[in-house]
Coordinates of C-alpha atoms in Angstrom, one line a residue:
X26 CA 98.2 200.8 134.4
X27 CA 97.9 198.1 131.9
X28 CA 97.7 194.4 132.7
X29 CA 99.3 192.5 129.8
X30 CA 98.4 189.1 131.0
X31 CA 94.8 189.8 131.4
X32 CA 94.7 191.5 128.0
X33 CA 96.2 188.5 126.3
X34 CA 93.8 186.1 128.0
X35 CA 90.9 188.1 127.0
X36 CA 92.2 188.3 123.3
X37 CA 92.5 184.6 123.2
X38 CA 89.1 184.1 124.6
X39 CA 87.7 186.5 122.0
X40 CA 89.5 184.5 119.3
X41 CA 88.2 181.2 120.6
X42 CA 84.7 182.5 121.0
X43 CA 84.8 184.1 117.6
X44 CA 86.1 181.1 115.8
X45 CA 83.7 179.1 113.8
X46 CA 83.0 175.6 115.4
X47 CA 84.1 172.6 113.3
X48 CA 81.9 169.4 113.4
X49 CA 83.9 166.1 113.2
X50 CA 81.6 163.3 112.0
X51 CA 81.8 160.1 114.0
X52 CA 81.1 157.9 110.9
X53 CA 82.7 159.7 108.1
X54 CA 84.7 158.2 105.2
X55 CA 87.1 155.6 106.5
X56 CA 85.4 155.5 109.9
X57 CA 82.3 153.5 109.0
X58 CA 80.6 151.7 111.8
X59 CA 81.7 148.0 111.6
X60 CA 79.1 145.3 110.8
X61 CA 78.9 142.9 113.8
X62 CA 78.1 139.8 111.5
X63 CA 81.0 140.5 109.1
X64 CA 83.3 141.1 112.0
X65 CA 82.3 137.8 113.7
X66 CA 82.8 135.9 110.4
X67 CA 86.3 137.3 110.1
X68 CA 87.2 136.4 113.6
X69 CA 85.9 132.9 113.1
X70 CA 88.0 132.5 109.9
X71 CA 91.1 133.8 111.6
X72 CA 90.6 131.5 114.5
X73 CA 90.2 128.4 112.2
X74 CA 93.4 129.4 110.2
X75 CA 95.3 129.7 113.4
X76 CA 94.1 126.3 114.6
X77 CA 95.1 124.6 111.3
X78 CA 98.5 126.2 111.4
X79 CA 98.9 124.9 115.0
X80 CA 97.8 121.4 114.0
X81 CA 100.2 121.2 111.0
X82 CA 103.1 122.2 113.3
X83 CA 102.1 119.5 115.7
X84 CA 101.9 116.8 113.0
X85 CA 105.3 117.8 111.6
X86 CA 106.9 117.5 115.1
X87 CA 105.2 114.2 115.9
X88 CA 107.3 111.0 115.4
X89 CA 106.2 108.5 112.7
X90 CA 105.9 105.0 114.0
X91 CA 105.7 102.1 111.4
X92 CA 104.2 98.9 112.4
X93 CA 106.1 95.7 111.5
X94 CA 105.1 94.5 108.0
X95 CA 103.3 97.7 107.2
X96 CA 104.1 99.2 103.8
X97 CA 103.8 102.9 102.9
X98 CA 101.2 103.5 100.2
X99 CA 101.8 106.3 97.8
X100 CA 98.9 108.7 97.5
X101 CA 99.2 108.5 93.7
X102 CA 98.2 104.8 93.8
X103 CA 94.7 104.1 92.6
X104 CA 94.6 100.4 93.3
X105 CA 92.8 99.4 96.6
X106 CA 95.2 98.7 99.4
X107 CA 93.6 95.3 100.0
X108 CA 94.9 94.1 96.6
X109 CA 98.4 93.7 98.0
X110 CA 97.1 91.4 100.7
X111 CA 95.9 88.8 98.2
X112 CA 98.1 85.8 97.6
X113 CA 99.8 85.6 94.2
X114 CA 97.8 82.6 93.2
X115 CA 94.5 84.3 93.9
X116 CA 95.5 87.4 92.1
X117 CA 96.5 85.3 89.1
X118 CA 93.2 83.4 89.2
X119 CA 91.2 86.6 89.4
X120 CA 93.1 88.1 86.5
X121 CA 92.5 84.9 84.5
X122 CA 88.7 85.1 85.2
X123 CA 88.7 88.8 84.2
X124 CA 90.5 88.1 80.9
X125 CA 88.1 85.2 80.1
X126 CA 85.0 87.4 80.8
X127 CA 86.4 90.3 78.8
X128 CA 88.0 88.2 76.0
X129 CA 91.3 89.9 76.6
X130 CA 93.6 86.9 75.9
X131 CA 95.7 85.6 73.0
X132 CA 95.5 82.3 71.1
X133 CA 98.1 81.7 68.4
X134 CA 97.5 80.1 64.9
X135 CA 97.8 76.6 66.3
X136 CA 95.2 77.3 69.1
X137 CA 97.8 77.6 71.9
X138 CA 96.5 79.6 74.9
X139 CA 99.5 80.4 77.1
X140 CA 97.5 82.0 79.9
X141 CA 95.1 79.0 80.2
X142 CA 98.1 76.6 80.1
X143 CA 99.9 78.4 82.9
X144 CA 96.9 79.0 85.1
X145 CA 94.8 75.8 84.8
X146 CA 96.9 73.0 83.2
X147 CA 100.4 73.4 84.6
X148 CA 99.7 73.6 88.3
X149 CA 98.1 70.1 88.7
X150 CA 100.8 68.6 86.4
X151 CA 103.5 70.4 88.5
X152 CA 102.0 68.7 91.6
X153 CA 102.4 65.3 89.9
X154 CA 105.9 66.3 88.8
X155 CA 107.1 67.4 92.2
X156 CA 105.1 65.4 94.7
X157 CA 104.1 62.1 93.0
X158 CA 106.9 61.3 90.6
X159 CA 109.6 63.5 92.3
X160 CA 111.3 64.1 89.0
X161 CA 115.0 64.8 88.8
X162 CA 116.3 66.6 85.8
X163 CA 119.7 66.5 84.2
X164 CA 121.3 68.4 81.3
X165 CA 119.1 71.4 81.6
X166 CA 121.9 73.6 80.3
X167 CA 121.5 71.9 76.9
X168 CA 118.1 73.5 76.5
X169 CA 118.3 76.8 74.6
X170 CA 117.0 79.9 76.3
X171 CA 115.8 81.2 72.9
X172 CA 115.5 80.0 69.4
X173 CA 114.1 76.8 68.0
X174 CA 115.1 73.2 68.9
X175 CA 113.7 69.7 68.4
X176 CA 113.4 67.6 71.5
X177 CA 113.3 63.8 70.7
X178 CA 112.3 61.5 73.5
X179 CA 111.6 57.9 74.3
X180 CA 107.9 57.1 74.9
X181 CA 106.4 54.7 77.5
X182 CA 103.9 54.3 80.3
X183 CA 100.7 53.0 78.6
X184 CA 99.3 56.6 79.2
X185 CA 101.6 59.3 77.8
X186 CA 102.3 61.1 81.0
X187 CA 106.0 61.2 80.1
X188 CA 105.2 63.9 77.4
X189 CA 103.4 66.0 80.0
X190 CA 106.2 65.7 82.6
X191 CA 108.8 66.7 80.0
X192 CA 106.7 69.8 79.2
X193 CA 106.7 70.7 82.9
X194 CA 110.5 70.2 83.1
X195 CA 111.1 72.5 80.1
X196 CA 108.8 75.2 81.4
X197 CA 110.1 75.2 84.9
X198 CA 113.8 74.9 84.1
X199 CA 114.4 77.0 81.0
X200 CA 114.8 80.8 81.8
X201 CA 111.7 82.7 80.8
X202 CA 109.4 79.7 81.2
X203 CA 109.4 78.3 77.6
X204 CA 106.6 76.0 76.5
X205 CA 107.2 72.7 74.8
X206 CA 105.1 72.4 71.7
X207 CA 104.4 68.7 71.3
X208 CA 103.6 66.8 68.1
X209 CA 100.8 64.4 68.8
X210 CA 99.0 61.6 66.9
X211 CA 95.7 62.2 65.2
X212 CA 93.9 60.1 67.9
X213 CA 94.8 62.7 70.5
X214 CA 92.9 65.4 68.8
X215 CA 89.9 63.2 68.0
X216 CA 89.1 62.5 71.7
X217 CA 86.4 64.7 73.2
X218 CA 87.7 67.3 75.7
X219 CA 91.2 65.9 75.6
X220 CA 91.7 67.1 72.0
X221 CA 90.6 70.6 72.9
X222 CA 92.9 70.9 75.9
X223 CA 95.7 69.4 73.8
X224 CA 95.3 72.3 71.3
X225 CA 95.1 74.9 74.0
X226 CA 98.2 73.6 75.7
X227 CA 100.3 74.0 72.6
X228 CA 100.1 70.5 71.0
X229 CA 99.6 70.1 67.3
X230 CA 99.5 67.3 64.7
X231 CA 102.7 65.3 64.1
X232 CA 103.4 66.4 60.6
X233 CA 106.4 68.0 59.0
X234 CA 104.6 71.1 57.9
X235 CA 103.5 72.1 61.5
X236 CA 106.9 71.0 62.9
X237 CA 108.8 73.2 60.5
X238 CA 106.5 76.2 61.1
X239 CA 107.0 76.0 64.8
X240 CA 110.8 75.6 64.5
X241 CA 111.1 78.6 62.2
X242 CA 109.1 80.6 64.8
X243 CA 111.8 79.7 67.3
X244 CA 109.7 77.3 69.4
X245 CA 110.8 74.2 71.4
X246 CA 109.2 71.3 69.6
X247 CA 108.8 67.9 71.2
X248 CA 108.4 64.6 69.3
X249 CA 108.1 61.0 70.4
X250 CA 109.0 58.9 67.3
X251 CA 108.0 55.6 68.9
X252 CA 104.4 56.6 69.0
X253 CA 101.8 54.1 70.2
X254 CA 104.4 51.3 69.7
X255 CA 106.4 52.9 72.6
X256 CA 103.7 53.7 75.1
X257 CA 101.7 50.5 74.4
X258 CA 104.6 48.0 74.5
X259 CA 104.4 45.2 77.1
X260 CA 106.2 45.5 80.5
X261 CA 108.7 42.9 79.4
X262 CA 110.0 45.2 76.7
X263 CA 110.5 48.2 79.0
X264 CA 113.3 50.6 78.2
X265 CA 113.9 48.9 74.8
X266 CA 113.3 51.6 72.1
X267 CA 111.0 50.7 69.3
X268 CA 111.5 51.8 65.7
X269 CA 111.8 55.5 65.1
X270 CA 109.8 55.5 61.8
X271 CA 111.1 57.0 58.6
X272 CA 113.0 60.0 60.2
X273 CA 110.5 62.7 59.5
X274 CA 111.6 64.7 62.5
X275 CA 115.2 64.7 61.2
X276 CA 114.0 66.2 57.9
X277 CA 112.2 69.0 59.7
X278 CA 115.3 69.8 61.7
X279 CA 117.5 69.8 58.5
X280 CA 115.1 72.1 56.7
X281 CA 115.1 74.6 59.5
X282 CA 118.6 74.2 60.8
X283 CA 117.3 73.5 64.3
X284 CA 119.4 71.4 66.7
X285 CA 118.1 68.0 67.8
X286 CA 118.2 67.4 71.6
X287 CA 117.9 63.7 72.7
X288 CA 115.7 63.2 75.8
X289 CA 115.6 60.1 78.0
X290 CA 112.9 59.5 80.6
X291 CA 113.3 56.9 83.4
X292 CA 110.4 55.9 85.6
X293 CA 107.5 56.1 83.2
X294 CA 107.7 52.5 82.2
X295 CA 106.5 51.3 85.6
X296 CA 103.6 53.6 86.3
X297 CA 101.2 51.2 84.5
X298 CA 102.9 47.9 84.1
X299 CA 101.1 46.5 81.0
X300 CA 100.8 42.7 81.3
X301 CA 98.0 42.2 78.7
X302 CA 95.8 43.7 76.0
X303 CA 92.1 43.3 75.3
X304 CA 92.2 43.6 71.5
X305 CA 88.5 43.2 70.9
X306 CA 87.6 46.0 73.3
X307 CA 90.3 48.2 71.8
X308 CA 88.9 47.7 68.3
X309 CA 85.4 48.5 69.5
X310 CA 86.5 51.7 71.2
X311 CA 88.8 52.7 68.3
X312 CA 91.9 52.6 70.5
X313 CA 95.3 51.2 69.5
X314 CA 95.2 48.9 72.6
X315 CA 93.2 48.4 75.7
X316 CA 95.8 47.8 78.5
X317 CA 95.6 45.3 81.3
X318 CA 97.7 46.0 84.3
X319 CA 98.0 44.3 87.8
X320 CA 95.4 46.9 89.0
X321 CA 93.3 47.8 85.9
X322 CA 90.6 47.0 85.1
X323 CA 90.4 44.8 88.2
X324 CA 90.2 47.7 90.7
X325 CA 88.2 50.0 88.4
X326 CA 89.0 53.7 88.7
X327 CA 91.5 53.0 91.5
X328 CA 93.5 51.0 89.1
X329 CA 93.9 54.1 86.9
X330 CA 96.0 55.8 89.6
X331 CA 99.7 55.7 88.4
X332 CA 102.2 54.1 90.7
X333 CA 104.5 56.7 92.4
X334 CA 107.7 55.7 90.7
X335 CA 110.8 57.9 90.9
X336 CA 111.5 59.7 87.6
X337 CA 114.5 61.2 86.0
X338 CA 114.6 63.2 82.8
X339 CA 117.9 63.9 81.0
X340 CA 118.4 66.3 78.2
X341 CA 121.3 65.2 76.1
X342 CA 123.9 67.3 74.1
X343 CA 122.4 68.9 71.0
X344 CA 123.1 67.4 67.6
X345 CA 123.6 70.3 65.2
X346 CA 121.9 70.3 61.8
X347 CA 122.8 73.8 60.6
X348 CA 126.2 72.6 59.3
X349 CA 124.6 70.6 56.4
X350 CA 123.9 71.9 52.9
X351 CA 120.4 73.0 52.0
X352 CA 119.9 69.9 49.8
X353 CA 121.1 67.5 52.6
X354 CA 117.4 66.8 53.4
X355 CA 117.1 65.0 50.1
X356 CA 119.8 62.5 51.0
X357 CA 118.0 59.4 52.5
X358 CA 121.2 57.9 53.9
X359 CA 122.0 61.1 55.8
X360 CA 118.5 61.2 57.2
X361 CA 118.7 57.5 58.3
X362 CA 122.2 58.1 59.8
X363 CA 121.0 61.1 61.9
X364 CA 117.9 59.2 63.0
X365 CA 119.9 56.2 64.1
X366 CA 122.3 58.6 65.9
X367 CA 119.5 60.2 67.9
X368 CA 118.0 56.8 68.8
X369 CA 121.3 55.3 69.9
X370 CA 122.0 58.4 72.0
X371 CA 118.7 58.0 73.9
X372 CA 119.1 54.2 74.3
X373 CA 122.6 54.6 75.8
X374 CA 121.4 57.3 78.2
X375 CA 118.6 55.0 79.3
X376 CA 121.0 52.2 80.0
X377 CA 123.3 54.5 81.9
X378 CA 120.6 55.8 84.1
X379 CA 119.1 52.4 84.7
X380 CA 122.5 51.1 85.9
X381 CA 122.6 53.9 88.5
X382 CA 119.1 53.4 89.7
X383 CA 118.8 51.4 93.0
X384 CA 115.0 51.3 93.3
X385 CA 112.0 51.9 91.1
X386 CA 110.3 54.0 93.8
X387 CA 113.3 55.6 95.4
X388 CA 115.6 56.2 92.5

C-alpha cells in the first residue's frame, strides 16, 4: 500500500540534498563593509548642516529690535561705521588735511583756492559777522544766483573789514555759496602773509583787465572805488562818500554787459574811530596813513580790537549795462553819468539807514 505523503517528502528531501549549495558573500559588490571613519565624518557633517538650518530658522523668527538713534548699515558699504559719528566740521577738516597732503585741490588762474577759503578763512570771519558785528542784510534778492555782476560799495573803518564782511554776506546768502572776488590795491598784495591769503581767498589787483576777465567768467566782483581815501578818512567825515575816481569800474561793466549792484555798509565807520594820523610813521612804514584812535596805539594790541558796532549791509537794485551799444564805453560823459548814479545811490541808501538807526551798538 503506497504512502503518497511519505513519498513526496522523501522526494523533496532527495532534491534538497541533491541540490548544489549556493554561497552568498557577506561583502560582495554593493555590500562592502562601511569605513567607520568615513561614516563618522558623514554623520558629523549632517549634524552640522542640521544645526545651521535650525539656527537660520530661529534667526528668521526672532524679532528685530532697533535702538533709538541707531542706523542700519548696508553690507555693501566699505566706509568704517565710525565715520558717520564724526561731526561735519571734523570730517571737513580731515578732508582738507588729506587734500593738502595729497595735492588734490584746485587753484584757478588768479590763485583762488575755494577749499582753503571755505575751510580756514570763512569760519573766523563768519564768527565776527554773526557774533561780534551782528550783521543784518537787506536786498539779498538783488544778488544773482548765477552770472557775473559788479558790486560797488562804500569803504570805511580804518581797517578794511567791511570788504570781508560783505564777502561773508554774499557767500552765506546767495544760493550755492558764491564767492565775492574783490579788487584790491597794490599795497594789499605787497604785505607779507596778507597778500598770499588775499590771493587764495579770491582777491586780485584792481585793474580793468582782471575785472573784465572775472566778469566774463560769470563771477561776482567787488570794488570799493573810494580806496584808501574812504577807509582812512577821519571820524568827522564818516558816511560821507569820497570821490569815486575816473569810473574804471563802470567801463569794465559796460564792456562785459554785467549789472552794477550798489552796496551800502552801515557800522564799519565806528569800529576804529580815527581821530588822528601819524604821517611820519606812515611814511617810514610805507603805509597810506598810520591811524590814531581813542584806544590805539595807547592800549597797544588791545586797542586793535574793533568795537562791537551793529552792522547792516544793503544790496541795492541792479543798474543794467547790457542795454548800451558796444561803443558806449568810449563815451566819457556816459561813464561819468553812470559813475555818479552809482555813487548817489549808495549815498542815499546810507542816509536812509542812518536815519533809521537808533544806536551805534544796538542798531
